[in-house]
Short mmCIF file of C-alpha atoms in Angstrom, two decimals:
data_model
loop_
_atom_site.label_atom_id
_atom_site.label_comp_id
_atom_site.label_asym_id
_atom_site.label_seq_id
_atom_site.Cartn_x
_atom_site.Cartn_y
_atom_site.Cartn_z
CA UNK A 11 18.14 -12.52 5.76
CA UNK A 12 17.75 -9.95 8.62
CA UNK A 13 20.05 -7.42 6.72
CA UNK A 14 18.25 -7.81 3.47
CA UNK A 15 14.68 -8.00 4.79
CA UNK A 16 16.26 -4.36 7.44
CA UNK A 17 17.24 -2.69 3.86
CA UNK A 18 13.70 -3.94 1.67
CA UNK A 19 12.02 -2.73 4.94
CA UNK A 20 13.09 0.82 4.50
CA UNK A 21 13.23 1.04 1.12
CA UNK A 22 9.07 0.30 1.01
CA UNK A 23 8.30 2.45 4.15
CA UNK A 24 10.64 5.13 2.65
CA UNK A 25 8.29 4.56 -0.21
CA UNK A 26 5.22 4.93 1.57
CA UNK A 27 5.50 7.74 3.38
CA UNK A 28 6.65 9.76 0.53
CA UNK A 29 3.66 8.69 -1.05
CA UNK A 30 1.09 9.47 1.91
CA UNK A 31 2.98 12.91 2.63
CA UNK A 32 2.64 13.66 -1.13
CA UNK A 33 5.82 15.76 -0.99
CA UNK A 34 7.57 17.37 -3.88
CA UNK A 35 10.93 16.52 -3.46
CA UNK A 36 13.55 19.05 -4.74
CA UNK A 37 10.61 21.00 -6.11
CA UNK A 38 10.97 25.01 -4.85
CA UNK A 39 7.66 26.84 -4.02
CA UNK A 40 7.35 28.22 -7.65
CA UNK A 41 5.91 24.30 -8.60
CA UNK A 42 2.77 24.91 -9.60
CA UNK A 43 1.09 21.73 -8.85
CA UNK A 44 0.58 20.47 -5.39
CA UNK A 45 -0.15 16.56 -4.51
CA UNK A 46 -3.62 15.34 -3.37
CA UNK A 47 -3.56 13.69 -0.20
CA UNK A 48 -4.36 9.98 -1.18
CA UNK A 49 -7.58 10.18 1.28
CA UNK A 50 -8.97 12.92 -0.29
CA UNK A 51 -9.21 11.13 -3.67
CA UNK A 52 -12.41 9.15 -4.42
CA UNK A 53 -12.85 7.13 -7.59
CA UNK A 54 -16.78 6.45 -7.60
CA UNK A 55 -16.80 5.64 -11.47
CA UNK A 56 -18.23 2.29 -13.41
CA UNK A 57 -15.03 0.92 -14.58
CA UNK A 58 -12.12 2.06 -12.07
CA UNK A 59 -14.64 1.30 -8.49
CA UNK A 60 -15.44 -2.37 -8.90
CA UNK A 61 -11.80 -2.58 -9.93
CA UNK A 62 -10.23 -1.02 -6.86
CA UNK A 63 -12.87 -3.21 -4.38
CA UNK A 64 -12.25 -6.70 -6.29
CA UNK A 65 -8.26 -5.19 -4.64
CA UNK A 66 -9.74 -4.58 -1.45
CA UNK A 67 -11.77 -7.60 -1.47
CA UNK A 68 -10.08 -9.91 -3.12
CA UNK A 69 -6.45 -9.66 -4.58
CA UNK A 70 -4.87 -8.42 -1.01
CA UNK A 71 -6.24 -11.22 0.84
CA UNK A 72 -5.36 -13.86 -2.12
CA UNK A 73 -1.53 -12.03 -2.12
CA UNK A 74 -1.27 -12.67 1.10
CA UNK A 75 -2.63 -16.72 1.15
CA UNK A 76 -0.12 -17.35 -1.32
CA UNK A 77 2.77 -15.29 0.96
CA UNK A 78 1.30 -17.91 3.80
CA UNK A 79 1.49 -20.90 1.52
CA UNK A 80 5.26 -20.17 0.32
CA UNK A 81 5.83 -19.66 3.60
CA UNK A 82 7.30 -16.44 2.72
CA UNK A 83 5.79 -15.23 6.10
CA UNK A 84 6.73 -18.16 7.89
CA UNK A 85 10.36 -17.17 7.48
CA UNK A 86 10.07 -13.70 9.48
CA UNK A 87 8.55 -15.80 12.02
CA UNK A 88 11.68 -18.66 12.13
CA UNK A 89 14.08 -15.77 11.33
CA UNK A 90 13.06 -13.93 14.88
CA UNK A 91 12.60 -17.02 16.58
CA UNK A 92 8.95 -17.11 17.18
CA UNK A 93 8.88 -20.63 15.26
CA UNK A 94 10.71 -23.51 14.70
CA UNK A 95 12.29 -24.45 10.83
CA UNK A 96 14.46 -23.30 8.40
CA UNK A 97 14.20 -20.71 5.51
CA UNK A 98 12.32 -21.73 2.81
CA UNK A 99 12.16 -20.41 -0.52
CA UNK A 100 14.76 -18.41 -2.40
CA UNK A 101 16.68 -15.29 -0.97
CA UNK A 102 14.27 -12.64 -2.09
CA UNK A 103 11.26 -13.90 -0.92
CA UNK A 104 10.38 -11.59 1.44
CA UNK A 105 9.99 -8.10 -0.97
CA UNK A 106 7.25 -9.98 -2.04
CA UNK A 107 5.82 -9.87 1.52
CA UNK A 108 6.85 -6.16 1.65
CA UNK A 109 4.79 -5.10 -2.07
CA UNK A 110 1.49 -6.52 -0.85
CA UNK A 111 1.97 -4.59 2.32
CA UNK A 112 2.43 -1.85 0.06
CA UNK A 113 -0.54 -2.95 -1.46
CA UNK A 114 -2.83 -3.10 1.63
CA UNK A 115 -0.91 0.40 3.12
CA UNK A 116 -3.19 2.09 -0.04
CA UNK A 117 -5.99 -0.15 0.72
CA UNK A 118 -6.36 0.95 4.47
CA UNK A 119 -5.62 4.59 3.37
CA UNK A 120 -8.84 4.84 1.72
CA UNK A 121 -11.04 2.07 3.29
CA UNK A 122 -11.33 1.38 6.93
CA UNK A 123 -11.05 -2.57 7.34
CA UNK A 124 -10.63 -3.89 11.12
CA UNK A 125 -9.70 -7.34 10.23
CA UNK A 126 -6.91 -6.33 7.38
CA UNK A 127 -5.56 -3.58 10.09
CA UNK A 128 -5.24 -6.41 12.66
CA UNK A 129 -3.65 -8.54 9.96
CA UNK A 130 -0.80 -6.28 9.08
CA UNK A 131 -0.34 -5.37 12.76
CA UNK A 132 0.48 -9.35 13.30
CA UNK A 133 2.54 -9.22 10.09
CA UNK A 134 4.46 -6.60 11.17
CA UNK A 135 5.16 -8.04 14.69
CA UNK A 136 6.62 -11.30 12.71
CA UNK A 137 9.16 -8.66 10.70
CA UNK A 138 9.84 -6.95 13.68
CA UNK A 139 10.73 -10.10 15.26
CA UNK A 140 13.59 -10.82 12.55
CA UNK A 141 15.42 -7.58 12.68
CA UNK A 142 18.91 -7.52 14.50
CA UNK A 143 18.97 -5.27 17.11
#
């Protein structure tokens, strides 16, 4: 699991930061169009707004119970020995655990949130923990 989870690891960070340094890759300086930082973009509007809080609110936090409950998170934690048990689950259950990270990552991009910060912080610990050196 600790070479899979190393490889789905990169490939999402890869994926993020891409994303948050809004780069044009292979794109000379004659490309018109640049990328909009994704803090700079507000979306204040009836039908997008509630849509985009219900995420913040609701759907991240709900991904993340059900990560718990599969114990799809658990298995970071037994894989770098900071708990006792087996895996649990089937082989690619933790790129689930790596797309609503990708999830929040947007979420705290545009909304400060302590408690979802401190979250992914202890999340990321538990990964941490299961990589080989």
């Amino acid at each position: 699991m600790k070479h899979r989870a190393a490889a789905i690891r990169l490939a999402c960070v890869t994926t993020v930061v891409v994303a948050f340094l809004g780069t044009a890759v292979g794109r000379g300086n004659d490309y018109p169009l640049r990328p909009v930082a994704i803090q700079d973009v507000k979306v204040p509007d009836g039908f997008w707004a509630p849509r985009l809080r219900a995420n913040r609110e609701v759907t991240v936090w709900h991904d993340f119970k059900m990560c718990e409950e599969t114990h799809r998170i658990d298995n970071f934690a037994v894989a770098g020995g900071l708990k006792a048990g087996q895996f649990v689950g089937i082989y690619f259950n933790d790129s689930d655990v790596y797309k609503v990270i990708e999830g929040a990552s947007y979420v705290l991009a545009t909304n400060r949130d302590p408690k979802l910060d401190r979250y992914l912080d202890e999340l990321i610990a538990k990964i941490a923990a299961a990589q080989e050196d």
